[in-house]
Coordinates of C-alpha atoms in Angstrom, one line a residue:
M1 CA -104.3 -54.6 89.9
A2 CA -100.7 -55.1 88.8
F3 CA -98.9 -52.3 86.9
Y4 CA -98.2 -53.1 83.2
Y5 CA -95.6 -51.4 81.1
D6 CA -96.9 -50.4 77.7
E7 CA -93.7 -51.3 75.9
P8 CA -91.6 -54.5 76.0
S9 CA -88.1 -54.2 77.5
H10 CA -85.2 -54.4 75.0
T11 CA -81.6 -55.7 75.0
F12 CA -78.5 -54.0 73.5
S13 CA -78.6 -56.3 70.5
E14 CA -81.9 -54.7 69.4
Y15 CA -80.3 -51.3 68.9
L16 CA -77.8 -49.7 66.5
L17 CA -76.1 -46.3 66.5
V18 CA -76.8 -44.1 63.5
P19 CA -73.6 -42.3 62.3
G20 CA -73.3 -38.5 62.8
Y21 CA -71.1 -35.9 61.2
S22 CA -67.3 -36.3 61.9
D23 CA -65.0 -33.3 61.2
E24 CA -61.2 -33.5 60.7
N25 CA -60.5 -33.4 64.4
C26 CA -62.7 -36.4 65.1
I27 CA -60.1 -39.1 65.1
P28 CA -59.7 -42.0 67.6
S29 CA -56.4 -40.8 69.0
K30 CA -58.2 -37.7 70.3
V31 CA -61.0 -39.5 72.0
S32 CA -61.1 -39.3 75.8
L33 CA -62.8 -42.1 77.7
K34 CA -62.5 -40.4 81.1
T35 CA -65.6 -40.9 83.2
P36 CA -66.6 -40.3 86.8
L37 CA -66.7 -43.3 89.2
V38 CA -68.3 -41.5 92.2
K39 CA -70.9 -38.7 92.7
F40 CA -70.0 -35.1 92.7
K41 CA -71.7 -31.7 93.0
K42 CA -72.2 -29.4 90.1
G43 CA -69.1 -27.3 89.5
E44 CA -66.9 -29.7 91.4
E45 CA -64.7 -32.6 90.2
P46 CA -65.4 -36.2 91.3
K47 CA -63.0 -37.7 93.8
I48 CA -62.3 -40.6 91.5
T49 CA -62.3 -40.4 87.7
M50 CA -61.5 -43.4 85.6
N51 CA -59.5 -43.2 82.4
V52 CA -61.6 -45.9 80.7
P53 CA -65.3 -46.8 81.4
L54 CA -64.7 -50.4 82.5
I55 CA -64.9 -52.1 85.9
S56 CA -64.6 -55.8 86.7
A57 CA -67.4 -57.7 88.4
I58 CA -67.5 -58.5 92.1
M59 CA -67.1 -62.3 91.5
Q60 CA -64.9 -65.1 92.8
S61 CA -64.1 -66.1 89.2
V62 CA -63.2 -62.6 88.0
S63 CA -61.8 -60.0 90.5
N64 CA -58.8 -60.7 92.7
D65 CA -55.6 -58.7 93.3
T66 CA -54.0 -59.7 89.9
M67 CA -57.1 -58.6 88.0
A68 CA -57.2 -55.4 90.0
I69 CA -53.6 -54.6 89.1
A70 CA -54.0 -55.5 85.4
L71 CA -57.2 -53.4 85.0
A72 CA -55.8 -50.4 86.9
K73 CA -52.9 -50.4 84.4
E74 CA -55.4 -49.9 81.6
G75 CA -57.3 -47.1 83.5
G76 CA -60.2 -49.0 84.9
V77 CA -61.1 -50.3 88.4
S78 CA -61.5 -53.9 89.7
F79 CA -63.8 -54.6 92.6
I80 CA -62.3 -57.5 94.6
Y81 CA -64.8 -60.1 95.5
G82 CA -66.4 -60.0 98.9
S83 CA -67.5 -63.7 99.2
Q84 CA -64.4 -64.6 101.2
T85 CA -63.1 -63.9 104.7
V86 CA -62.6 -60.3 105.7
E87 CA -58.9 -61.0 106.3
N88 CA -58.3 -62.5 102.8
Q89 CA -60.2 -59.7 101.0
A90 CA -58.3 -57.0 102.9
Q91 CA -55.0 -58.8 102.1
M92 CA -55.8 -58.6 98.4
V93 CA -56.5 -54.9 98.7
K94 CA -53.2 -54.4 100.4
K95 CA -51.3 -56.3 97.7
V96 CA -52.8 -54.0 95.1
K97 CA -52.0 -50.8 97.0
S98 CA -48.4 -51.9 97.6
Y99 CA -47.7 -53.2 94.1
K100 CA -47.3 -49.8 92.5
A101 CA -46.3 -46.6 94.3
G102 CA -43.9 -43.8 93.8
F103 CA -42.6 -44.4 97.3
V104 CA -43.2 -48.0 98.4
Q105 CA -43.1 -49.0 102.1
S106 CA -41.0 -52.2 102.2
D107 CA -42.8 -55.4 102.8
S108 CA -39.7 -57.6 102.6
N109 CA -37.4 -57.1 105.6
L110 CA -34.9 -59.1 107.5
S111 CA -32.0 -58.6 110.0
P112 CA -28.3 -59.3 109.5
E113 CA -28.5 -62.3 111.8
D114 CA -31.2 -64.0 109.6
T115 CA -30.1 -66.6 107.0
L116 CA -30.1 -67.3 103.3
G117 CA -32.9 -69.8 104.1
D118 CA -35.0 -66.9 105.5
V119 CA -34.3 -64.9 102.3
L120 CA -35.5 -67.7 100.1
R121 CA -38.7 -68.2 102.2
L122 CA -39.5 -64.5 102.3
K123 CA -39.0 -64.2 98.5
E124 CA -41.4 -67.1 97.9
E125 CA -43.9 -65.5 100.3
T126 CA -43.9 -62.0 98.8
G127 CA -42.7 -62.6 95.3
H128 CA -40.2 -59.7 95.8
S129 CA -36.5 -60.2 95.2
T130 CA -35.3 -57.0 96.9
I131 CA -35.1 -57.4 100.7
A132 CA -34.2 -54.5 103.0
I133 CA -31.8 -55.5 105.8
T134 CA -32.4 -53.4 108.9
S135 CA -30.9 -53.6 112.4
D136 CA -34.1 -55.0 113.9
G137 CA -35.6 -56.7 110.8
T138 CA -38.5 -54.3 110.5
N139 CA -39.4 -51.9 107.7
T140 CA -38.6 -48.9 109.8
G141 CA -35.4 -50.0 111.4
K142 CA -31.9 -48.6 110.8
L143 CA -30.9 -49.6 107.2
V144 CA -27.7 -51.6 107.3
G145 CA -27.8 -53.3 103.9
I146 CA -29.8 -54.9 101.1
V147 CA -30.2 -58.3 99.5
S148 CA -31.2 -58.9 95.9
S149 CA -30.8 -61.9 93.6
R150 CA -27.4 -60.7 92.6
D151 CA -26.0 -61.2 96.2
Y152 CA -26.3 -65.0 96.4
R153 CA -26.1 -68.3 94.5
V154 CA -28.2 -71.0 96.0
S155 CA -26.2 -73.7 94.4
R156 CA -22.9 -72.6 96.0
M157 CA -24.1 -71.3 99.4
E158 CA -25.6 -73.0 102.5
E159 CA -29.0 -71.9 103.6
T160 CA -27.7 -71.5 107.1
L161 CA -25.3 -68.7 106.0
K162 CA -26.1 -65.5 107.8
I163 CA -27.2 -62.5 105.7
K164 CA -24.4 -60.2 107.1
E165 CA -22.0 -62.5 105.2
F166 CA -23.3 -61.8 101.7
M167 CA -25.6 -58.7 101.8
T168 CA -24.6 -55.5 100.0
P169 CA -23.7 -53.2 103.0
I170 CA -25.0 -49.7 103.4
S171 CA -21.5 -48.4 102.8
K172 CA -21.7 -49.6 99.2
M173 CA -25.3 -48.4 98.6
I174 CA -26.7 -45.2 97.2
T175 CA -29.6 -43.8 99.3
A176 CA -31.7 -40.7 99.3
K177 CA -33.1 -38.6 102.2
V178 CA -36.7 -38.0 103.1
G179 CA -38.0 -35.0 101.1
T180 CA -36.5 -36.3 97.8
T181 CA -39.2 -35.9 95.1
L182 CA -40.2 -38.7 92.9
K183 CA -38.6 -37.1 89.9
E184 CA -35.3 -36.6 91.8
A185 CA -35.4 -40.2 92.9
N186 CA -35.9 -41.5 89.4
D187 CA -33.1 -39.3 88.2
I188 CA -30.8 -40.9 90.8
I189 CA -31.9 -44.4 89.8
F190 CA -31.1 -43.8 86.1
E191 CA -27.9 -41.8 86.8
H192 CA -26.5 -44.7 88.9
K193 CA -28.1 -47.5 87.0
L194 CA -30.0 -48.8 90.1
N195 CA -33.0 -51.1 90.3
S196 CA -34.1 -49.6 93.6
L197 CA -33.4 -46.5 95.7
P198 CA -33.9 -46.7 99.5
I199 CA -35.3 -43.5 101.2
V200 CA -34.0 -43.0 104.7
D201 CA -34.5 -40.4 107.5
D202 CA -31.9 -38.4 109.3
N203 CA -31.2 -41.3 111.6
G204 CA -30.6 -43.7 108.8
C205 CA -33.9 -45.5 109.3
L206 CA -35.7 -47.0 106.3
V207 CA -38.7 -45.0 105.2
S208 CA -39.5 -46.4 101.7
F209 CA -38.2 -47.5 98.3
V210 CA -38.5 -46.1 94.8
F211 CA -38.2 -48.8 92.1
R212 CA -37.0 -48.5 88.5
K213 CA -39.7 -50.9 87.3
D214 CA -42.5 -48.5 88.5
Y215 CA -41.1 -45.7 86.2
S216 CA -41.0 -48.1 83.2
S217 CA -44.5 -49.4 84.0
H218 CA -45.9 -45.9 84.0
K219 CA -44.4 -45.1 80.6
E220 CA -45.8 -48.4 79.2
N221 CA -49.3 -47.7 80.6
P222 CA -50.1 -44.0 80.2
L223 CA -53.7 -44.5 81.2
E224 CA -53.0 -46.3 84.5
L225 CA -55.2 -45.2 87.3
L226 CA -53.3 -44.0 90.4
D227 CA -54.2 -42.3 93.7
D228 CA -52.5 -39.3 95.0
K229 CA -49.7 -41.5 96.4
K230 CA -49.0 -43.0 92.9
R231 CA -50.6 -46.3 94.0
Y232 CA -53.1 -48.3 91.9
I233 CA -56.8 -47.5 92.6
V234 CA -58.8 -50.6 93.7
G235 CA -62.4 -51.3 94.7
A236 CA -63.9 -54.0 97.0
G237 CA -67.3 -55.6 97.3
I238 CA -69.2 -55.7 100.5
N239 CA -72.6 -57.2 101.6
T240 CA -75.5 -56.1 103.8
R241 CA -74.7 -58.6 106.5
D242 CA -71.2 -58.2 107.9
Y243 CA -70.5 -54.6 106.8
E244 CA -69.7 -53.4 110.3
T245 CA -66.7 -55.7 110.3
R246 CA -65.8 -55.8 106.6
V247 CA -65.9 -52.1 105.8
P248 CA -63.4 -50.9 108.5
A249 CA -61.0 -53.7 107.5
L250 CA -61.2 -52.7 103.8
V251 CA -60.8 -49.0 104.6
E252 CA -57.8 -49.7 106.7
A253 CA -56.3 -51.9 103.9
G254 CA -56.6 -48.9 101.5
A255 CA -59.6 -49.6 99.4
D256 CA -60.5 -46.5 97.3
V257 CA -64.1 -47.4 96.7
L258 CA -66.6 -50.0 97.9
C259 CA -69.7 -51.5 96.3
I260 CA -72.6 -53.4 97.8
D261 CA -72.7 -56.7 95.9
S262 CA -76.4 -57.6 95.6
S263 CA -78.7 -59.1 93.0
E264 CA -81.4 -56.5 93.8
G265 CA -80.7 -53.2 95.4
F266 CA -84.1 -51.6 96.0
S267 CA -84.2 -52.7 99.7
A268 CA -84.0 -51.5 103.2
W269 CA -80.8 -53.6 103.8
Q270 CA -78.9 -51.5 101.3
K271 CA -80.1 -48.2 102.7
N272 CA -79.2 -49.4 106.2
T273 CA -75.7 -50.3 105.0
I274 CA -75.1 -47.0 103.3
Q275 CA -76.4 -45.1 106.3
W276 CA -74.1 -47.0 108.7
I277 CA -71.1 -46.1 106.5
R278 CA -72.2 -42.4 106.3
S279 CA -72.6 -42.3 110.1
K280 CA -69.2 -43.7 110.7
Y281 CA -67.1 -42.2 107.9
G282 CA -69.2 -39.4 106.4
D283 CA -68.5 -38.9 102.7
S284 CA -64.9 -40.0 103.0
V285 CA -65.7 -43.6 102.2
K286 CA -67.1 -44.0 98.7
V287 CA -69.7 -46.8 98.2
G288 CA -71.8 -47.8 95.2
A289 CA -75.1 -49.7 95.4
G290 CA -77.5 -51.7 93.3
N291 CA -78.7 -53.4 91.3
V292 CA -81.8 -51.6 90.1
V293 CA -83.7 -51.5 86.7
D294 CA -86.0 -48.5 87.0
R295 CA -86.4 -44.9 88.1
E296 CA -87.8 -45.7 91.5
G297 CA -84.9 -48.0 92.3
F298 CA -82.3 -45.3 91.3
R299 CA -84.0 -42.6 93.3
F300 CA -84.1 -44.7 96.4
L301 CA -80.4 -45.5 96.3
A302 CA -79.4 -42.0 95.3
E303 CA -81.4 -40.5 98.2
A304 CA -79.9 -43.1 100.5
G305 CA -76.5 -41.7 99.7
A306 CA -75.0 -44.1 97.1
D307 CA -71.9 -42.8 95.3
F308 CA -72.9 -44.7 92.1
V309 CA -75.7 -47.0 91.2
K310 CA -75.5 -50.2 89.3
I311 CA -78.2 -51.3 86.7
G312 CA -79.2 -54.8 85.7
I313 CA -81.0 -57.8 87.0
G314 CA -80.7 -61.2 85.3
G315 CA -78.7 -60.1 82.2
G316 CA -75.4 -61.7 83.1
S317 CA -74.2 -64.7 81.0
I318 CA -74.1 -66.9 84.1
C319 CA -77.2 -65.4 85.8
I320 CA -80.5 -67.4 85.8
T321 CA -82.4 -65.0 88.1
R322 CA -85.0 -64.4 85.4
E323 CA -85.5 -68.1 84.8
T324 CA -85.6 -68.9 88.4
K325 CA -87.6 -66.0 89.9
G326 CA -89.2 -64.2 86.9
I327 CA -87.5 -61.0 88.1
G328 CA -85.6 -58.6 85.8
R329 CA -85.8 -56.3 82.8
G330 CA -84.1 -55.9 79.4
Q331 CA -80.7 -54.2 80.0
A332 CA -81.0 -51.5 77.3
T333 CA -84.4 -50.4 78.5
S334 CA -83.2 -50.4 82.1
V335 CA -80.2 -48.2 81.3
I336 CA -82.3 -45.7 79.3
E337 CA -84.8 -45.3 82.1
V338 CA -82.2 -45.0 84.9
A339 CA -80.2 -42.5 82.8
K340 CA -83.2 -40.3 82.6
A341 CA -83.7 -40.6 86.3
R342 CA -80.1 -39.7 86.9
D343 CA -80.4 -36.6 84.8
E344 CA -83.6 -35.6 86.6
Y345 CA -81.9 -36.0 89.9
Y346 CA -78.9 -33.9 88.9
K347 CA -81.2 -31.2 87.6
E348 CA -83.2 -31.2 90.9
T349 CA -80.3 -31.5 93.4
G350 CA -77.1 -30.5 91.6
I351 CA -75.6 -33.9 92.5
Y352 CA -74.5 -36.1 89.7
V353 CA -74.7 -39.8 90.6
P354 CA -72.9 -42.0 88.0
I355 CA -74.6 -45.1 86.8
C356 CA -73.1 -48.4 85.8
S357 CA -74.5 -51.0 83.3
D358 CA -73.9 -54.4 84.9
G359 CA -74.6 -57.4 82.6
G360 CA -76.0 -57.9 79.2
I361 CA -72.7 -57.1 77.4
V362 CA -72.2 -59.7 74.7
H363 CA -70.3 -57.8 72.0
D364 CA -67.8 -55.0 72.3
Y365 CA -70.1 -52.5 70.6
H366 CA -72.7 -53.1 73.4
I367 CA -70.4 -51.1 75.7
T368 CA -70.6 -48.2 73.3
L369 CA -74.3 -48.5 73.1
A370 CA -74.6 -48.6 76.9
L371 CA -72.5 -45.4 77.1
A372 CA -74.6 -43.7 74.4
M373 CA -77.8 -44.6 76.3
G374 CA -76.5 -42.8 79.3
C375 CA -74.4 -45.0 81.6
D376 CA -71.1 -43.7 82.8
F377 CA -69.2 -47.1 82.8
C378 CA -69.9 -50.8 82.5
M379 CA -69.3 -53.7 84.8
L380 CA -68.1 -56.9 83.1
G381 CA -67.8 -60.4 84.3
R382 CA -67.6 -62.9 81.5
Y383 CA -65.4 -60.5 79.5
F384 CA -62.7 -60.4 82.2
A385 CA -63.0 -64.0 83.3
R386 CA -61.4 -65.1 80.1
F387 CA -58.0 -63.5 80.7
D388 CA -54.7 -64.8 82.3
E389 CA -55.2 -62.3 85.2
S390 CA -58.5 -63.8 86.4
P391 CA -58.2 -66.1 89.4
T392 CA -59.6 -69.2 87.8
Q393 CA -58.0 -72.3 86.3
K394 CA -57.1 -72.6 82.6
V395 CA -58.4 -76.0 81.5
L396 CA -58.5 -78.0 78.2
V397 CA -62.0 -78.8 77.1
N398 CA -62.6 -80.7 73.8
G399 CA -59.2 -79.6 72.5
N400 CA -59.7 -75.9 73.4
Y401 CA -58.3 -73.9 76.3
M402 CA -61.1 -72.5 78.5
K403 CA -61.3 -70.6 81.8
E404 CA -63.7 -71.6 84.6
Y405 CA -66.5 -69.1 85.2
W406 CA -69.2 -69.3 87.8
G407 CA -71.9 -67.0 89.1
E408 CA -72.0 -65.6 92.6
G409 CA -75.5 -67.1 92.9
S410 CA -74.3 -70.6 92.0
A411 CA -73.9 -73.5 94.4
R412 CA -70.1 -73.3 93.9
A413 CA -69.9 -69.7 95.1
R414 CA -72.3 -70.2 98.0
N415 CA -72.6 -66.4 98.2
W416 CA -75.9 -66.2 100.1
Q417 CA -75.0 -62.8 101.4
R418 CA -75.7 -61.0 98.1
Y419 CA -79.3 -62.3 98.1
D420 CA -80.2 -60.7 101.4
L421 CA -84.0 -60.8 102.1
G422 CA -83.5 -61.2 105.9
G423 CA -83.8 -65.0 105.7
A424 CA -81.6 -68.0 106.6
Q425 CA -77.9 -67.9 106.1
K426 CA -77.8 -70.2 103.1
L427 CA -78.8 -70.4 99.4
S428 CA -82.3 -71.7 99.2
F429 CA -81.9 -72.2 95.5
V430 CA -79.3 -71.2 92.9
E431 CA -79.5 -68.1 90.7
G432 CA -76.3 -68.7 88.7
V433 CA -74.5 -71.4 86.8
D434 CA -71.0 -73.0 86.8
S435 CA -69.5 -72.8 83.3
Y436 CA -66.5 -72.3 81.0
V437 CA -65.5 -69.3 78.8
P438 CA -63.0 -69.4 76.0
Y439 CA -59.5 -68.5 77.1
A440 CA -58.3 -65.2 75.7
G441 CA -54.8 -64.6 76.9
P442 CA -53.4 -61.4 78.5
L443 CA -56.0 -58.8 79.5
H444 CA -54.0 -55.9 77.8
D445 CA -54.2 -57.4 74.3
T446 CA -58.0 -57.7 74.2
V447 CA -58.8 -54.6 76.2
S448 CA -56.7 -52.5 73.8
V449 CA -58.9 -53.8 70.9
T450 CA -62.1 -53.2 72.8
L451 CA -61.2 -49.6 73.6
A452 CA -60.1 -49.0 70.0
K453 CA -63.6 -50.1 68.8
I454 CA -65.3 -47.8 71.3
R455 CA -63.1 -44.8 70.2
H456 CA -63.7 -45.5 66.5
T457 CA -67.5 -45.8 67.0
M458 CA -67.6 -42.6 69.0
C459 CA -65.8 -40.8 66.1
N460 CA -68.4 -42.3 63.7
C461 CA -71.0 -40.5 65.9
G462 CA -69.0 -37.2 65.9
A463 CA -68.0 -37.5 69.6
L464 CA -64.7 -37.1 71.3
T465 CA -65.9 -37.6 74.9
I466 CA -68.5 -39.8 76.6
P467 CA -70.8 -36.8 77.5
E468 CA -70.6 -35.6 73.9
L469 CA -71.5 -39.1 72.7
Q470 CA -74.6 -39.1 75.0
Q471 CA -75.6 -35.7 73.7
K472 CA -75.1 -36.5 70.0
A473 CA -75.9 -40.2 69.8
K474 CA -78.8 -41.3 67.6
L475 CA -80.1 -44.8 68.3
T476 CA -82.5 -46.9 66.4
L477 CA -84.4 -50.2 67.2
V478 CA -83.8 -52.9 64.7
S479 CA -85.9 -55.8 63.6
S480 CA -85.0 -59.5 64.0
V481 CA -84.4 -59.6 60.2
S482 CA -82.1 -56.6 60.4
I483 CA -80.0 -58.3 63.2
V484 CA -79.4 -61.2 60.8
E485 CA -78.5 -58.8 58.0
G486 CA -75.9 -57.1 60.3
G487 CA -73.7 -60.2 60.5
A488 CA -71.9 -62.2 57.9
H489 CA -74.5 -64.0 55.8
D490 CA -74.8 -66.0 52.6
V491 CA -71.1 -66.9 52.7
V492 CA -68.9 -69.6 54.1
V493 CA -66.8 -67.8 56.7
K494 CA -63.1 -68.9 56.9
N495 CA -62.3 -67.6 60.3
T496 CA -64.9 -67.1 63.1
N497 CA -62.5 -65.8 65.8
T498 CA -63.6 -62.5 67.4
N499 CA -62.3 -60.4 70.2
N500 CA -65.6 -60.4 72.1

């Protein structure tokens, strides 16, 4: 007969944290939200550690290159959606990796014989106003000059005018040789009041640029998440169908970590995908898997070689998997059980496999609850879909600005690959809805408030790190009446705006 769980599964809203002792040092400014993104062995450091425990969902309406850049500035990681062509996804990854680097390889290059019209077209294509002028028009040719917006006036110049007539020639430029450190390059930039500094080799050929704006950006975003080349870290979603084509393209584009995007991860298809990646790349390519909701699912993916495991089925705000198929489990219960399985696995093998709570986050404090229950970071969809940086349209609905938000299992997304059960290449039925979410402005403003809430709650529990929170946290189930008591009640509220 079927197996029956003795206890009902619970959601985050059914739990509260009970305060612990806070000493004089337990203040929000001292809280560290660093957390591992990928697995590591006992006594070793993970290859990727995030500065905040937030990643954005692998969704068309959430995670593109602009979201990835914005979230990396805050210290988290965005997983660029995979329900698009391999070429388009790889291009998004490349945009993120080239956006911020200490030494940036030029992607805007022309020759002296090109024209002002070519400059204007290239600027519109790349969005970059600094264009390197090399002898052959490539990004490794002999540097002969530079063009920036200061070098031309469209209203007074013909588009047919050749670049050599108005560029700043190399004789009037300040450059630096290969081997110059990033600190030295920034010192030269500030000493000579430059916006950019070309790095050239002994033959005068262009190697890279260092930009003033990158230094300023780092000072404004102290938690920004960078790789060893000072580029933003970015993830990308893959599926269990075209991975043999998609994975190599994403790796070549520079993706730091991959994740299998699937509604249910306890399957042979995920194991096959991970094993193919391991056979081709070994452990050099990091790949997460999921989603699962119990111990068996976690063990299966951990033993298959997943670098992290995602938890959650049917808990997303636009997900109707539970309504449609009757499959899923309360998110809090899922996180608690999988966290225990993760700790068991670590004790047995000495390998720590991070776990991610995906879905079920309604209020900011739910993130803190998920961390206290044992997850290492949270994946959020609706939360990030509301911001300027998400790829969807801002629309006016009944007098209020909204952002479009749709599920990967919706008819709009047509992402049949994430529901791989070996069947036809189409969606037989939908498991997600098409909707709106309230527009919330720039990502930075709201994320700052969310992280402040997490830090304050951790201090209330006497914890300065996420592992310490998981060790010290005391959680209590609450009754339905207690949930009502916890909000504003028996008053007329003047302002109902929140940051959730």
